[in-house]
CSV table of C-alpha atoms in Angstrom, one decimal:
chain,number,residue,atom,x,y,z
A,1079,ALA,CA,2.9,-12.3,16.5
A,1080,LEU,CA,3.1,-11.0,12.5
A,1081,ASP,CA,1.3,-14.6,11.6
A,1082,ARG,CA,-2.0,-14.2,13.1
A,1083,ARG,CA,-2.4,-11.3,10.6
A,1084,LEU,CA,-1.7,-13.7,8.2
A,1085,ALA,CA,-3.7,-16.8,9.2
A,1086,ALA,CA,-4.8,-19.1,6.3
A,1087,ASP,CA,-8.4,-20.3,8.0
A,1088,VAL,CA,-10.3,-17.5,9.4
A,1089,THR,CA,-13.8,-16.2,9.7
A,1090,GLY,CA,-15.8,-13.2,9.4
A,1091,VAL,CA,-16.3,-10.8,6.3
A,1092,SER,CA,-14.6,-9.3,3.5
A,1093,LEU,CA,-14.0,-5.6,3.7
A,1094,ASP,CA,-15.7,-5.4,0.3
A,1095,GLU,CA,-18.9,-6.9,2.0
A,1096,ALA,CA,-18.9,-4.8,5.6
A,1097,ALA,CA,-21.3,-2.5,6.3
A,1098,GLY,CA,-19.3,1.0,7.1
A,1099,PHE,CA,-16.6,2.9,8.3
A,1100,ARG,CA,-16.2,1.3,11.4
A,1101,GLU,CA,-14.4,-1.5,10.0
A,1102,TRP,CA,-12.7,0.6,7.7
A,1103,GLU,CA,-11.2,2.1,10.3
A,1104,ARG,CA,-10.4,-0.7,12.3
A,1105,VAL,CA,-8.7,-2.1,9.0
A,1106,ALA,CA,-6.1,1.2,9.7
A,1107,CYS,CA,-5.4,0.2,13.0
A,1108,ASP,CA,-4.8,-2.9,13.0
A,1109,LEU,CA,-2.7,-2.5,9.7
A,1110,ALA,CA,-0.5,-0.1,11.7
A,1111,GLU,CA,0.2,-2.7,14.6
A,1112,PHE,CA,0.7,-5.1,11.4
A,1113,GLN,CA,3.3,-2.6,9.8
A,1114,ILE,CA,4.8,-1.7,13.4
A,1115,GLU,CA,5.5,-5.3,13.9
A,1116,SER,CA,7.2,-5.9,11.0
A,1117,ILE,CA,10.0,-3.1,11.3
A,1118,GLU,CA,12.3,-5.3,13.6
A,1119,GLN,CA,12.1,-7.8,10.6
A,1120,ILE,CA,13.0,-6.1,7.8
A,1121,ASP,CA,16.0,-8.6,7.1
A,1122,GLU,CA,13.5,-11.9,7.0
A,1123,LEU,CA,11.0,-10.3,5.1
A,1124,LEU,CA,13.7,-9.2,2.6
A,1125,GLN,CA,15.3,-13.2,2.7
A,1126,ALA,CA,11.7,-14.9,2.6
A,1127,GLN,CA,11.3,-13.1,-1.0
A,1128,LEU,CA,9.4,-10.5,-0.1
A,1129,ARG,CA,9.7,-7.8,-3.3
A,1130,ASP,CA,12.2,-5.3,-2.5
A,1131,LEU,CA,10.3,-1.6,-3.0
A,1132,ARG,CA,12.2,0.4,-0.4
A,1133,GLY,CA,13.2,4.4,-1.6
A,1134,PRO,CA,16.7,3.8,-3.2
A,1135,VAL,CA,15.0,0.7,-5.6
A,1136,LEU,CA,12.3,2.2,-6.9
A,1137,ILE,CA,14.6,5.5,-7.6
A,1138,GLU,CA,16.9,2.8,-9.2
A,1139,ARG,CA,13.9,1.2,-11.1
A,1140,ILE,CA,12.6,4.1,-12.3
A,1141,ASP,CA,14.9,5.1,-15.1
A,1142,PRO,CA,15.0,1.3,-16.7
A,1143,PHE,CA,11.1,1.2,-16.1
A,1144,ILE,CA,10.9,5.0,-18.5
A,1145,GLY,CA,13.3,3.4,-21.4
A,1146,ARG,CA,10.6,0.8,-21.4
A,1147,MET,CA,7.4,3.4,-21.3
A,1148,SER,CA,9.5,4.9,-24.3
A,1149,GLU,CA,9.2,1.3,-26.1
A,1150,PHE,CA,5.9,1.0,-26.3
A,1151,MET,CA,4.5,4.0,-26.3
A,1152,ALA,CA,6.7,4.1,-29.8
A,1153,VAL,CA,4.9,0.7,-30.9
A,1154,GLN,CA,1.9,1.8,-30.0
A,1155,ALA,CA,-0.9,1.1,-31.9
A,1156,LYS,CA,-3.8,3.1,-30.3
A,1157,GLN,CA,-3.7,6.9,-31.3
A,1158,ASP,CA,-6.5,7.3,-28.1
A,1159,PRO,CA,-5.0,8.3,-25.4
A,1160,ALA,CA,-1.9,9.6,-27.2
A,1161,PRO,CA,1.7,8.1,-26.6
A,1162,LEU,CA,3.5,10.2,-24.0
A,1163,ALA,CA,6.0,12.1,-26.2
A,1164,PRO,CA,9.4,11.7,-25.0
A,1165,SER,CA,9.7,15.5,-22.6
A,1166,GLU,CA,6.5,13.9,-21.2
A,1167,LEU,CA,7.9,10.7,-20.1
A,1168,ALA,CA,11.1,12.6,-18.3
A,1169,ILE,CA,8.6,15.0,-16.8
A,1170,LEU,CA,7.5,11.4,-15.8
A,1171,ALA,CA,10.1,10.4,-14.5
A,1172,GLN,CA,11.7,13.1,-12.8
A,1173,ALA,CA,8.6,13.8,-10.5
A,1174,LEU,CA,8.3,10.2,-9.1
A,1175,LYS,CA,12.0,10.6,-8.2
A,1176,GLU,CA,11.0,13.5,-6.6
A,1177,SER,CA,7.9,11.7,-5.1
A,1178,CYS,CA,10.6,8.8,-3.8
A,1179,GLY,CA,12.9,10.9,-2.5
A,1180,LEU,CA,10.0,13.1,-0.2
A,1181,LEU,CA,8.6,9.5,1.3
A,1182,GLU,CA,12.6,8.8,1.9
A,1183,ASN,CA,13.3,12.2,3.6
A,1184,LEU,CA,9.5,11.4,5.8
A,1185,GLY,CA,12.7,9.5,7.6
A,1186,LEU,CA,10.1,6.5,8.0
A,1187,PRO,CA,11.4,2.7,8.7
A,1188,ASP,CA,10.0,0.6,6.3
A,1189,THR,CA,7.3,-1.8,6.9
A,1190,VAL,CA,6.2,-4.3,5.6
A,1191,GLY,CA,3.5,-3.6,2.5
A,1192,HIS,CA,1.2,-5.0,0.2
A,1193,THR,CA,0.9,-3.7,-3.0
A,1194,ASP,CA,-2.9,-5.3,-3.8
A,1195,CYS,CA,-4.3,-4.3,-0.6
A,1196,ASN,CA,-7.8,-4.2,-1.6
A,1197,PRO,CA,-10.9,-4.5,-0.1
A,1198,GLY,CA,-11.2,-8.1,-1.1
A,1199,ASN,CA,-8.1,-9.4,0.5
A,1200,ILE,CA,-8.6,-7.9,4.4
A,1201,ILE,CA,-10.7,-10.5,6.1
A,1202,VAL,CA,-12.9,-8.4,9.0
A,1203,SER,CA,-14.3,-10.5,12.1
A,1204,ASN,CA,-15.3,-9.0,16.0
A,1205,GLU,CA,-11.1,-10.6,17.0
A,1206,ARG,CA,-9.1,-9.0,14.0
A,1207,CYS,CA,-8.1,-8.1,10.4
A,1208,VAL,CA,-6.3,-10.4,8.2
A,1209,PHE,CA,-4.8,-9.5,5.7
A,1210,LEU,CA,-4.3,-12.5,2.2
A,1211,ASP,CA,-2.9,-12.4,-1.2
A,1212,TRP,CA,0.5,-11.9,-0.5
A,1213,ALA,CA,1.9,-12.9,-3.4
A,1214,GLU,CA,1.9,-8.9,-3.7
A,1215,GLY,CA,3.8,-9.1,0.1
A,1216,CYS,CA,6.7,-6.0,-0.4
A,1217,VAL,CA,8.9,-4.5,2.1
A,1218,MET,CA,8.2,-0.5,1.7
A,1219,ASN,CA,7.1,2.6,2.8
A,1220,PRO,CA,4.5,2.2,5.3
A,1221,LEU,CA,2.5,4.4,4.2
A,1222,LEU,CA,1.9,3.4,0.5
A,1223,THR,CA,0.4,0.4,1.9
A,1224,PHE,CA,-2.6,2.5,3.8
A,1225,GLU,CA,-2.6,4.3,0.9
A,1226,TYR,CA,-4.1,1.9,-1.6
A,1227,LEU,CA,-6.5,1.6,1.6
A,1228,ARG,CA,-7.4,4.8,1.4
A,1229,VAL,CA,-8.1,5.3,-2.1
A,1230,TYR,CA,-10.2,1.6,-2.0
A,1231,MET,CA,-12.4,3.2,1.3
A,1232,THR,CA,-12.8,6.8,-1.1
A,1233,ARG,CA,-14.3,4.6,-4.1
A,1234,SER,CA,-16.2,2.2,-2.5
A,1235,GLY,CA,-18.9,5.3,-1.3
A,1236,VAL,CA,-18.3,5.0,2.5
A,1237,GLU,CA,-20.5,6.9,3.8
A,1238,GLN,CA,-18.9,8.8,6.4
A,1239,ARG,CA,-18.2,12.9,6.7
A,1240,ALA,CA,-14.8,13.2,6.1
A,1241,ALA,CA,-14.1,9.5,6.0
A,1242,ALA,CA,-10.8,9.4,4.5
A,1243,GLU,CA,-9.6,12.1,7.1
A,1244,ARG,CA,-11.0,9.7,10.1
A,1245,LEU,CA,-9.0,7.0,8.5
A,1246,ALA,CA,-6.0,8.7,8.6
A,1247,VAL,CA,-6.6,10.0,12.5
A,1248,ALA,CA,-7.4,5.8,13.3
A,1249,ARG,CA,-3.9,5.0,11.4
A,1250,GLN,CA,-1.9,8.1,13.4
A,1251,GLN,CA,-3.2,7.0,16.8
A,1252,ALA,CA,-2.5,3.2,16.5
A,1253,VAL,CA,1.0,4.6,15.5
A,1254,ARG,CA,1.4,6.6,19.0
A,1255,GLN,CA,1.0,3.6,20.9
């Protein structure tokens, strides 16, 4: 079932070439269905070498990431923008940990995710939506991939009243089905 949304030879247009909100709404629904289908296959997806970006793993990676950023800030040649001070990096680390913790507390199951879920990586046809470029595939909280999609839609200038809210509703309806 998952592979029908991963097919290499698919007809249609990329989402960035699609005309309007209806296609974005359809992609949100298909993404939700795709993620729901993946829930029972998480172990298999991790064994297939999809990156593990589940909450506890992300939280463990925050301090090493901030440490590396601190090293970069110390040798940053450009002063515009100004390098972050150690105290600012500490605040960022705490905020990232709290955000990951809040996502974990939602209790949503981890699903297949895509850290480059941009409109150029989604093909839309009358029959289905296909998600491309799985070099950026991972296992993560399902809201993160959806947020990538929502932000791209907002930036694309889709002319639809309350489009971001309607996109979230479309996703929620797909989850309930």
